[in-house]
Amino acid sequence: MNKFSEKIKRLIPSKRKLFQLYAALLFNANAKGFITGNIFKGNSKQMCVPGLNCYSCPGAVGACPLGSLQGSFSADRSTLFYVGGILLLFGIIFGRTICGWMCPFGLIQELLYKIRTPKIKKSPVTRILSYFKYVVLVFFVFIIPITYAFRDTPLPAFCKYICPAGTLEGGIGLLSNEINASYFSMLGPLFTWKFALLMSTVVACVFIFRMFCRFICPLGAIYGFFNRISFLGVKVSESKCTHCNLCVNRCKMDIKHVGDHECIGCGECIGVCPTKAISWKSPIPFMRNETPEKEAKKDNKTAKIITRSIVGIILAAALISTFVYAWNDDSQSGITPPEQSNASDVPDGEKPPLGNKVGDLCYGEDLPTVSPDGISAEDTFNPVKTGKITVINFWGTWCTPCVNELPYFDRIATEYKDTVSVVAIHTNMLSDTAPEYVKNHYAASDIVFACDNSTEGYYGLLGGRGTYPYTVIIDENGIIKNIFVSSLHYEELKTAIEEITK
Amino acid sequence: MIFVFKIFTYSKSYGILNTHFYGELILMAEKSVSNARLVLRLLTSGYTVISGIFLTHACITMYLADAYSRESAASALSSCLIVLIPAVLFAVAGLIFEFITDSKIDDTPNRKDIKSILTRFASKKDITECDPELTSLIKKERKRRKIRTVSLSVLTAVSSAVFLAYSLNGNNFSADINTSVIGAMKLLIPCLIITFAFAVYTVYRNEKSIFNEIELLKKAPNGEMTENAEKCDGFYCREIVKVVLLIVGTGLFIYGYLSGGIEDVLTKAVNICTECIGLG
């Protein structure tokens, strides 16, 4: 009976596993997103979550710290201070205990490791490999984004070329919903590369404990710098330590000492130490040791139960309220098309159907134009009443592929000046960055730059669902001929236009 | 087999069946369980790897045929089921089997840290009192390790410098981002491979050298264990740094928040930049 009850106890997840699961649910509380196939657009995304959690995951309710950091290099200085401050706070308070207790991708890796296969144990080789994440940090998180930031091109290189969490949670998370079936048309070499990388990571994590955390994750590399001085984590009492190294031998991470930059603060070494030299750090600064009174208080069972109950209630309340907030948030659909006076009977789910007259979908509202001098509400433009073939491109200065494809639109605008009107409509969000960008790069361009209204109305009416870039081509009669949900090359644009002009 | 094994072990532990014959049977049963565990683990490993390969191959095939669509993805996934289903079944079977047989996921210990063994061993020996030839051999081993370690540090520094010089030269990064990154990788990967290979060589040679030194030290006489002088553990310095960084972090956060830094974070978080999540 004892053995059986021990077996049953082994089935119960540990406190750390429960907390990891809790964190994963809390950071991905937007259950509605998995049903609608849309990402959450509420204000909670102003705040970064501590762990690696892609903000393009349909369930994500917070921003990814790594994605935000890379994006901040091409943004205003205040963004860099804001994200830098968040990372500094997370690092100094938690250190790498975030990896051990709060990272959803870390949880996925640990669950994969539970599959019963022969395992590759840590060795001097894995210790050497653990330094590779610093190379990834320096090159993909700093050098490339900063280099391209000087070219006014935002480029989150780690997210784009490496991050398997983004591929799994964001890419596959969105593709798996049939509402996003049109996204398949944009898949190409990048997705193939990232999918191969994701599969390699998943398979490797079955054999190697937390392979991604140990060898690749730049976020862990950043938090690792703070491990020795963080408020939370594990510490070793030098007076009690006999240097038997049982803790290091037991640990599955590539640590040299408990609490160094590789330690994820899982606490498994605490039970292994024969002299009880390892313990949790005191979160109160300047408190070296627990006083005897405090040690005695710890043994008080009633106090423990009460404290745990209160903490449990608070955590449960936080989780439930986050779920409810995300479910009820109306900005979910993000883009709310305004009412139209002349709307035809096109069913909502079919807007905008190819072949429909755009006038049936779009109201005749003029959009403010963007020029090197600024955004002008007086000097307006109506993208659907040009009388020519109109290429409407929805873009943003914050969006890498948008910025990369603009030169092709510029070329088309110049070459087909008489027959084609090219309109580039910037998102309402961060529209104040558009004039300077236009001034620096497209001051003499034939492209007409405009700015969408406050609810991204035009974008929504023409079928946009949150992905950028997004291009719609309308013929002279106002009929929608093509819709592209991915970035375009010059040849693709040219082919599309020539098919219309035939 | 497991049931029979359980019966025998319980019988043995209660002293009911305590004969040599049943002892032999128990040993055979234990060996069978161990073999079964190994086979199950190997099958799970094999199918896991094959599943990964099949799925990647399916993705590459769709890319090469320029046939990415929901239908083709569903079709590719269904064709991979032939390996995915056994992989899942074996994984589940492995978990159930090991639950029944009480084995742990990691039943082999990690490698011991050789350096710490040497440090503790060396602290008990006095090499100044031993044979000069032995002392010179020990010093030779230490010198060789130092040379290798210094060489590795130099190689790492040179590789880093070369690569940083390349990266900081803006001319190497053109508007064609993919080509620029691939070009940088063509320099980075060889640098990494060379440094990694030398690092592995250094580590393993140093390990061998440490073993040699331990063997040599065994011949040295025992010395008096010197108590380490009480080291300043820098506790208060660390606490001050903690508090200062906390204040700095809070200050940066508040300043960035009030200056409008959140708008950019929000914009990127609520819009899907498709290439940023690999959709491209």
Coordinates of N, CA, C and O in Angstrom, one line a residue, chain A residues 94-224:
Chain A
F94 N 14.0 38.3 -10.4 CA 13.9 36.9 -10.5 C 15.2 36.1 -11.0 O 15.3 34.9 -10.7
G95 N 16.0 36.8 -11.7 CA 17.1 36.1 -12.3 C 16.6 35.0 -13.2 O 15.6 35.1 -13.9
R96 N 17.3 33.9 -13.2 CA 16.9 32.8 -14.1 C 15.8 31.9 -13.5 O 15.5 30.9 -14.1
T97 N 15.3 32.3 -12.3 CA 14.2 31.5 -11.8 C 13.0 31.6 -12.8 O 12.0 30.8 -12.7
I98 N 13.0 32.7 -13.6 CA 11.9 32.8 -14.6 C 12.0 31.6 -15.5 O 10.9 31.0 -15.9
C99 N 13.2 31.2 -15.9 CA 13.3 30.0 -16.8 C 12.8 28.8 -16.1 O 12.1 27.9 -16.7
G100 N 13.0 28.7 -14.8 CA 12.7 27.4 -14.1 C 11.2 27.4 -13.7 O 10.7 26.3 -13.5
W101 N 10.6 28.6 -13.5 CA 9.2 28.6 -12.9 C 8.2 29.2 -13.8 O 7.0 29.0 -13.6
M102 N 8.6 30.1 -14.8 CA 7.6 30.9 -15.4 C 7.6 30.9 -17.0 O 6.8 31.5 -17.6
C103 N 8.5 30.1 -17.5 CA 8.6 30.2 -19.0 C 7.8 29.1 -19.6 O 8.0 27.9 -19.4
P104 N 6.8 29.4 -20.5 CA 5.9 28.4 -21.1 C 6.7 27.5 -22.0 O 6.5 26.3 -22.0
F105 N 7.7 28.0 -22.7 CA 8.5 27.2 -23.6 C 9.4 26.3 -22.8 O 9.7 25.1 -23.2
G106 N 9.8 26.7 -21.6 CA 10.6 25.8 -20.8 C 9.7 24.6 -20.3 O 10.2 23.5 -20.2
L107 N 8.5 24.9 -20.0 CA 7.5 23.9 -19.6 C 7.4 22.8 -20.7 O 7.4 21.6 -20.5
I108 N 7.2 23.3 -22.0 CA 7.1 22.4 -23.1 C 8.3 21.5 -23.2 O 8.2 20.3 -23.4
Q109 N 9.5 22.1 -23.0 CA 10.7 21.3 -23.1 C 10.8 20.3 -22.0 O 11.2 19.1 -22.3
E110 N 10.4 20.6 -20.8 CA 10.5 19.7 -19.7 C 9.5 18.5 -19.9 O 9.8 17.4 -19.6
L111 N 8.3 18.8 -20.5 CA 7.3 17.8 -20.7 C 7.8 16.8 -21.8 O 7.7 15.6 -21.7
L112 N 8.5 17.4 -22.8 CA 9.1 16.5 -23.9 C 10.2 15.6 -23.3 O 10.3 14.5 -23.7
Y113 N 10.9 16.2 -22.4 CA 12.0 15.4 -21.8 C 11.5 14.2 -21.0 O 12.2 13.2 -20.7
K114 N 10.2 14.3 -20.6 CA 9.6 13.2 -19.8 C 9.4 11.9 -20.6 O 9.2 10.8 -20.1
I115 N 9.4 12.1 -21.9 CA 9.2 10.9 -22.8 C 10.4 10.0 -22.5 O 11.5 10.4 -22.6
R116 N 10.1 8.7 -22.3 CA 11.1 7.7 -21.9 C 12.0 7.3 -23.1 O 11.6 6.4 -23.8
T117 N 13.1 7.9 -23.1 CA 14.1 7.5 -24.1 C 15.5 7.6 -23.5 O 15.6 8.1 -22.4
P118 N 16.5 7.0 -24.1 CA 17.9 7.2 -23.5 C 18.1 8.7 -23.6 O 17.7 9.4 -24.5
K119 N 18.8 9.2 -22.6 CA 19.0 10.6 -22.5 C 20.5 11.0 -22.7 O 21.4 10.2 -22.3
I120 N 20.8 12.2 -23.2 CA 22.1 12.6 -23.3 C 22.4 13.5 -22.1 O 21.8 14.6 -22.0
K121 N 23.3 13.0 -21.3 CA 23.6 13.7 -20.1 C 24.6 14.9 -20.3 O 25.2 15.0 -21.3
K122 N 24.7 15.8 -19.3 CA 25.6 16.9 -19.5 C 27.0 16.4 -19.4 O 27.3 15.4 -18.8
S123 N 27.9 17.1 -20.1 CA 29.3 16.8 -20.2 C 30.1 18.0 -20.4 O 29.4 19.1 -20.6
P124 N 31.4 18.0 -20.5 CA 32.1 19.2 -20.9 C 31.7 19.7 -22.2 O 31.8 20.9 -22.4
V125 N 31.3 18.9 -23.1 CA 30.8 19.3 -24.5 C 29.6 20.2 -24.3 O 29.5 21.3 -24.9
T126 N 28.6 19.8 -23.5 CA 27.4 20.6 -23.3 C 27.7 21.9 -22.6 O 27.1 22.9 -22.9
R127 N 28.7 21.8 -21.7 CA 29.1 23.0 -21.1 C 29.6 24.1 -22.1 O 29.3 25.2 -22.0
I128 N 30.4 23.6 -23.0 CA 30.9 24.5 -24.1 C 29.8 25.0 -24.9 O 29.7 26.1 -25.3
L129 N 28.9 24.1 -25.3 CA 27.7 24.5 -26.1 C 26.9 25.5 -25.4 O 26.2 26.3 -26.1
S130 N 26.8 25.5 -24.1 CA 26.0 26.5 -23.4 C 26.4 27.9 -23.6 O 25.7 28.8 -23.4
Y131 N 27.6 28.1 -24.1 CA 28.1 29.5 -24.4 C 27.6 30.0 -25.8 O 27.7 31.1 -26.1
F132 N 27.0 29.0 -26.5 CA 26.5 29.4 -27.9 C 25.4 30.4 -27.7 O 25.2 31.3 -28.6
K133 N 24.6 30.4 -26.6 CA 23.5 31.3 -26.5 C 23.9 32.7 -26.4 O 23.2 33.7 -26.8
Y134 N 25.2 32.9 -26.0 CA 25.7 34.3 -25.9 C 26.0 34.8 -27.3 O 25.9 36.0 -27.6
V135 N 26.5 33.9 -28.2 CA 26.7 34.2 -29.6 C 25.4 34.6 -30.2 O 25.3 35.6 -30.9
V136 N 24.3 33.8 -30.0 CA 23.0 34.1 -30.5 C 22.5 35.5 -30.0 O 22.0 36.3 -30.7
L137 N 22.7 35.7 -28.7 CA 22.3 37.0 -28.1 C 23.0 38.2 -28.8 O 22.4 39.1 -29.2
V138 N 24.3 38.1 -28.9 CA 25.1 39.2 -29.4 C 24.7 39.5 -30.9 O 24.5 40.6 -31.3
F139 N 24.7 38.4 -31.7 CA 24.5 38.5 -33.1 C 23.1 38.8 -33.5 O 22.8 39.8 -34.2
F140 N 22.2 37.9 -33.1 CA 20.8 38.0 -33.6 C 19.9 39.0 -32.8 O 18.9 39.5 -33.3
V141 N 20.2 39.2 -31.5 CA 19.4 40.1 -30.7 C 20.0 41.5 -30.7 O 19.2 42.5 -30.7
F142 N 21.3 41.7 -30.9 CA 21.8 43.0 -30.8 C 22.4 43.5 -32.2 O 21.9 44.5 -32.7
I143 N 23.4 42.8 -32.7 CA 24.1 43.3 -33.9 C 23.2 43.5 -35.1 O 23.1 44.6 -35.7
I144 N 22.5 42.5 -35.5 CA 21.6 42.6 -36.7 C 20.5 43.6 -36.5 O 20.3 44.5 -37.3
P145 N 19.7 43.6 -35.4 CA 18.7 44.6 -35.3 C 19.2 46.0 -35.2 O 18.6 46.9 -35.8
I146 N 20.3 46.2 -34.5 CA 20.9 47.6 -34.4 C 21.4 48.0 -35.8 O 21.2 49.2 -36.2
T147 N 22.1 47.1 -36.5 CA 22.6 47.5 -37.8 C 21.5 47.9 -38.7 O 21.6 49.0 -39.4
Y148 N 20.4 47.2 -38.7 CA 19.3 47.5 -39.6 C 18.5 48.7 -39.1 O 17.8 49.4 -39.9
A149 N 18.5 48.9 -37.8 CA 17.8 50.1 -37.2 C 18.4 51.3 -37.8 O 17.7 52.3 -38.0
F150 N 19.7 51.3 -38.0 CA 20.4 52.5 -38.6 C 19.9 52.8 -40.1 O 20.1 53.8 -40.6
R151 N 19.4 51.7 -40.7 CA 18.8 51.8 -42.0 C 17.3 52.0 -42.0 O 16.7 51.9 -43.1
D152 N 16.8 52.4 -40.8 CA 15.3 52.6 -40.7 C 14.6 51.3 -41.0 O 13.4 51.4 -41.5
T153 N 15.2 50.1 -40.9 CA 14.5 48.9 -41.1 C 14.4 48.1 -39.8 O 15.4 47.6 -39.3
P154 N 13.2 48.0 -39.3 CA 13.1 47.2 -38.1 C 13.3 45.7 -38.4 O 12.7 45.2 -39.3
L155 N 14.2 45.0 -37.7 CA 14.4 43.6 -38.0 C 14.7 42.8 -36.7 O 15.8 42.8 -36.2
P156 N 13.6 42.2 -36.2 CA 13.9 41.3 -35.0 C 14.4 40.0 -35.5 O 13.7 39.0 -35.8
A157 N 15.8 39.9 -35.6 CA 16.4 38.8 -36.3 C 16.2 37.5 -35.6 O 16.1 36.4 -36.2
F158 N 16.2 37.5 -34.3 CA 16.1 36.2 -33.6 C 14.7 35.7 -33.8 O 14.5 34.5 -34.1
C159 N 13.7 36.6 -33.7 CA 12.3 36.1 -34.0 C 12.1 35.6 -35.4 O 11.5 34.6 -35.6
K160 N 12.8 36.3 -36.3 CA 12.5 36.0 -37.7 C 13.3 34.7 -38.1 O 12.7 33.8 -38.8
Y161 N 14.5 34.5 -37.7 CA 15.3 33.4 -38.2 C 15.4 32.2 -37.2 O 15.8 31.1 -37.7
I162 N 15.2 32.4 -36.0 CA 15.5 31.3 -35.0 C 14.3 30.9 -34.1 O 14.0 29.7 -34.1
C163 N 13.6 31.8 -33.5 CA 12.8 31.5 -32.4 C 11.8 30.3 -32.7 O 10.8 30.5 -33.4
P164 N 11.9 29.2 -32.1 CA 11.0 28.1 -32.3 C 9.7 28.3 -31.5 O 8.6 27.8 -31.9
A165 N 9.7 29.1 -30.5 CA 8.5 29.4 -29.7 C 7.5 30.2 -30.6 O 6.3 30.0 -30.6
G166 N 8.1 31.1 -31.4 CA 7.3 31.9 -32.4 C 6.7 31.1 -33.4 O 5.5 31.2 -33.8
T167 N 7.5 30.1 -34.0 CA 7.0 29.2 -35.0 C 5.8 28.4 -34.5 O 4.8 28.2 -35.1
L168 N 6.1 27.8 -33.2 CA 5.1 26.9 -32.7 C 3.8 27.7 -32.2 O 2.7 27.3 -32.6
E169 N 4.0 28.7 -31.4 CA 2.9 29.4 -30.8 C 2.2 30.4 -31.8 O 1.0 30.4 -31.9
G170 N 3.1 31.1 -32.5 CA 2.5 32.1 -33.4 C 2.2 31.5 -34.8 O 1.0 31.5 -35.2
G171 N 3.2 31.0 -35.5 CA 3.0 30.5 -36.8 C 2.0 29.4 -36.9 O 0.9 29.5 -37.5
I172 N 2.3 28.3 -36.2 CA 1.4 27.1 -36.2 C 0.2 27.4 -35.5 O -0.9 26.9 -35.9
G173 N 0.2 28.2 -34.4 CA -1.0 28.5 -33.7 C -2.0 29.2 -34.6 O -3.2 29.0 -34.5
L174 N -1.5 30.1 -35.5 CA -2.5 30.8 -36.4 C -2.9 29.9 -37.5 O -4.0 29.9 -37.9
L175 N -1.9 29.2 -38.1 CA -2.2 28.3 -39.3 C -3.2 27.2 -39.0 O -3.9 26.8 -39.8
S176 N -3.2 26.8 -37.7 CA -4.0 25.6 -37.4 C -5.5 26.0 -37.4 O -6.4 25.1 -37.4
N177 N -5.8 27.2 -37.4 CA -7.2 27.7 -37.4 C -7.6 27.8 -38.8 O -7.0 28.5 -39.6
E178 N -8.8 27.2 -39.2 CA -9.1 27.2 -40.7 C -9.5 28.6 -41.2 O -9.5 28.9 -42.3
I179 N -9.8 29.5 -40.2 CA -10.1 30.9 -40.6 C -8.9 31.5 -41.3 O -9.1 32.4 -42.1
N180 N -7.7 31.1 -40.9 CA -6.5 31.7 -41.4 C -5.9 30.9 -42.6 O -4.7 30.9 -42.8
A181 N -6.8 30.2 -43.3 CA -6.3 29.3 -44.4 C -5.6 30.1 -45.4 O -4.6 29.6 -46.1
S182 N -5.9 31.4 -45.6 CA -5.2 32.2 -46.6 C -3.8 32.5 -46.2 O -3.0 32.8 -47.1
Y183 N -3.4 32.3 -45.0 CA -2.0 32.5 -44.6 C -1.1 31.5 -45.2 O 0.1 31.7 -45.3
F184 N -1.6 30.4 -45.7 CA -0.7 29.4 -46.3 C -0.1 29.9 -47.5 O 1.0 29.4 -47.9
S185 N -0.8 30.8 -48.2 CA -0.2 31.4 -49.5 C 1.1 32.1 -49.2 O 1.9 32.3 -50.1
M186 N 1.3 32.6 -48.0 CA 2.5 33.3 -47.8 C 3.7 32.5 -47.3 O 4.8 33.0 -47.1
L187 N 3.5 31.2 -47.1 CA 4.6 30.3 -46.7 C 5.6 30.1 -47.7 O 5.3 29.9 -48.9
G188 N 6.9 30.1 -47.3 CA 8.0 30.0 -48.3 C 9.2 29.5 -47.6 O 9.1 28.7 -46.7
P189 N 10.4 29.9 -48.1 CA 11.6 29.3 -47.6 C 11.8 29.6 -46.1 O 12.4 28.8 -45.3
L190 N 11.4 30.8 -45.6 CA 11.6 31.2 -44.2 C 10.8 30.2 -43.3 O 11.3 29.7 -42.3
F191 N 9.5 29.9 -43.7 CA 8.8 29.0 -42.8 C 9.4 27.6 -42.9 O 9.4 26.9 -41.8
T192 N 9.8 27.2 -44.0 CA 10.4 25.9 -44.2 C 11.6 25.8 -43.2 O 11.8 24.8 -42.5
W193 N 12.5 26.8 -43.3 CA 13.7 26.8 -42.4 C 13.2 26.8 -40.9 O 13.8 26.0 -40.1
K194 N 12.3 27.6 -40.6 CA 11.9 27.7 -39.2 C 11.2 26.4 -38.7 O 11.3 26.0 -37.5
F195 N 10.5 25.8 -39.6 CA 9.8 24.6 -39.2 C 10.8 23.4 -39.0 O 10.7 22.7 -38.0
A196 N 11.8 23.4 -39.9 CA 12.9 22.4 -39.7 C 13.6 22.6 -38.4 O 13.9 21.7 -37.6
L197 N 13.8 23.9 -38.0 CA 14.5 24.3 -36.8 C 13.6 23.9 -35.6 O 14.1 23.3 -34.6
L198 N 12.3 24.1 -35.7 CA 11.4 23.7 -34.6 C 11.4 22.2 -34.4 O 11.4 21.7 -33.3
M199 N 11.3 21.4 -35.5 CA 11.3 20.0 -35.4 C 12.6 19.5 -34.8 O 12.6 18.6 -33.9
S200 N 13.7 20.1 -35.1 CA 15.0 19.7 -34.6 C 15.0 20.0 -33.1 O 15.5 19.2 -32.3
T201 N 14.5 21.2 -32.7 CA 14.4 21.5 -31.3 C 13.5 20.6 -30.5 O 13.9 20.1 -29.4
V202 N 12.4 20.3 -31.1 CA 11.4 19.4 -30.4 C 12.1 18.0 -30.2 O 12.0 17.4 -29.1
V203 N 12.7 17.5 -31.2 CA 13.3 16.1 -31.1 C 14.4 16.1 -30.2 O 14.6 15.3 -29.3
A204 N 15.3 17.2 -30.3 CA 16.4 17.3 -29.4 C 16.0 17.4 -27.9 O 16.7 16.8 -27.0
C205 N 14.9 18.1 -27.6 CA 14.5 18.3 -26.3 C 14.0 17.0 -25.6 O 13.9 16.8 -24.4
V206 N 13.7 16.0 -26.5 CA 13.3 14.7 -25.9 C 14.5 14.0 -25.3 O 14.4 13.2 -24.4
F207 N 15.6 14.2 -25.9 CA 16.9 13.5 -25.5 C 17.7 14.4 -24.6 O 18.5 13.8 -23.8
I208 N 17.7 15.7 -24.7 CA 18.6 16.6 -24.0 C 17.7 17.5 -23.1 O 16.8 18.1 -23.7
F209 N 17.9 17.5 -21.9 CA 17.2 18.3 -20.9 C 17.2 19.8 -21.3 O 18.3 20.4 -21.4
R210 N 16.1 20.4 -21.6 CA 16.0 21.8 -21.9 C 17.1 22.3 -22.9 O 17.8 23.2 -22.7
M211 N 17.1 21.6 -24.0 CA 18.1 21.9 -25.0 C 18.1 23.4 -25.4 O 19.2 24.0 -25.5
F212 N 17.0 23.9 -25.7 CA 16.9 25.3 -26.2 C 17.3 26.2 -25.1 O 18.0 27.2 -25.4
C213 N 16.9 26.0 -23.9 CA 17.3 26.9 -22.8 C 18.8 26.9 -22.6 O 19.4 27.9 -22.3
R214 N 19.4 25.8 -22.7 CA 20.8 25.6 -22.3 C 21.7 26.2 -23.4 O 22.7 26.8 -23.1
F215 N 21.3 25.9 -24.7 CA 22.2 26.2 -25.8 C 21.9 27.4 -26.7 O 22.7 28.0 -27.3
I216 N 20.6 27.8 -26.7 CA 20.2 28.8 -27.7 C 19.5 30.0 -27.1 O 19.7 31.1 -27.6
C217 N 18.7 29.9 -26.1 CA 17.9 31.0 -25.6 C 18.6 32.3 -25.2 O 19.3 32.2 -24.2
P218 N 18.5 33.4 -25.9 CA 19.2 34.6 -25.5 C 18.5 35.3 -24.3 O 19.2 36.0 -23.6
L219 N 17.2 35.0 -24.1 CA 16.6 35.6 -22.9 C 17.2 35.0 -21.6 O 17.4 35.7 -20.7
G220 N 17.4 33.7 -21.7 CA 18.1 33.0 -20.5 C 19.5 33.6 -20.4 O 19.9 33.7 -19.2
A221 N 20.1 33.9 -21.5 CA 21.5 34.4 -21.4 C 21.4 35.8 -20.7 O 22.3 36.1 -19.8
I222 N 20.4 36.6 -21.0 CA 20.3 37.9 -20.4 C 20.0 37.8 -18.9 O 20.7 38.4 -18.1
Y223 N 19.0 36.9 -18.5 CA 18.7 36.8 -17.1 C 19.8 36.1 -16.4 O 20.0 36.4 -15.2
G224 N 20.6 35.3 -17.0 CA 21.8 34.6 -16.4 C 22.8 35.6 -15.8 O 23.4 35.4 -14.8

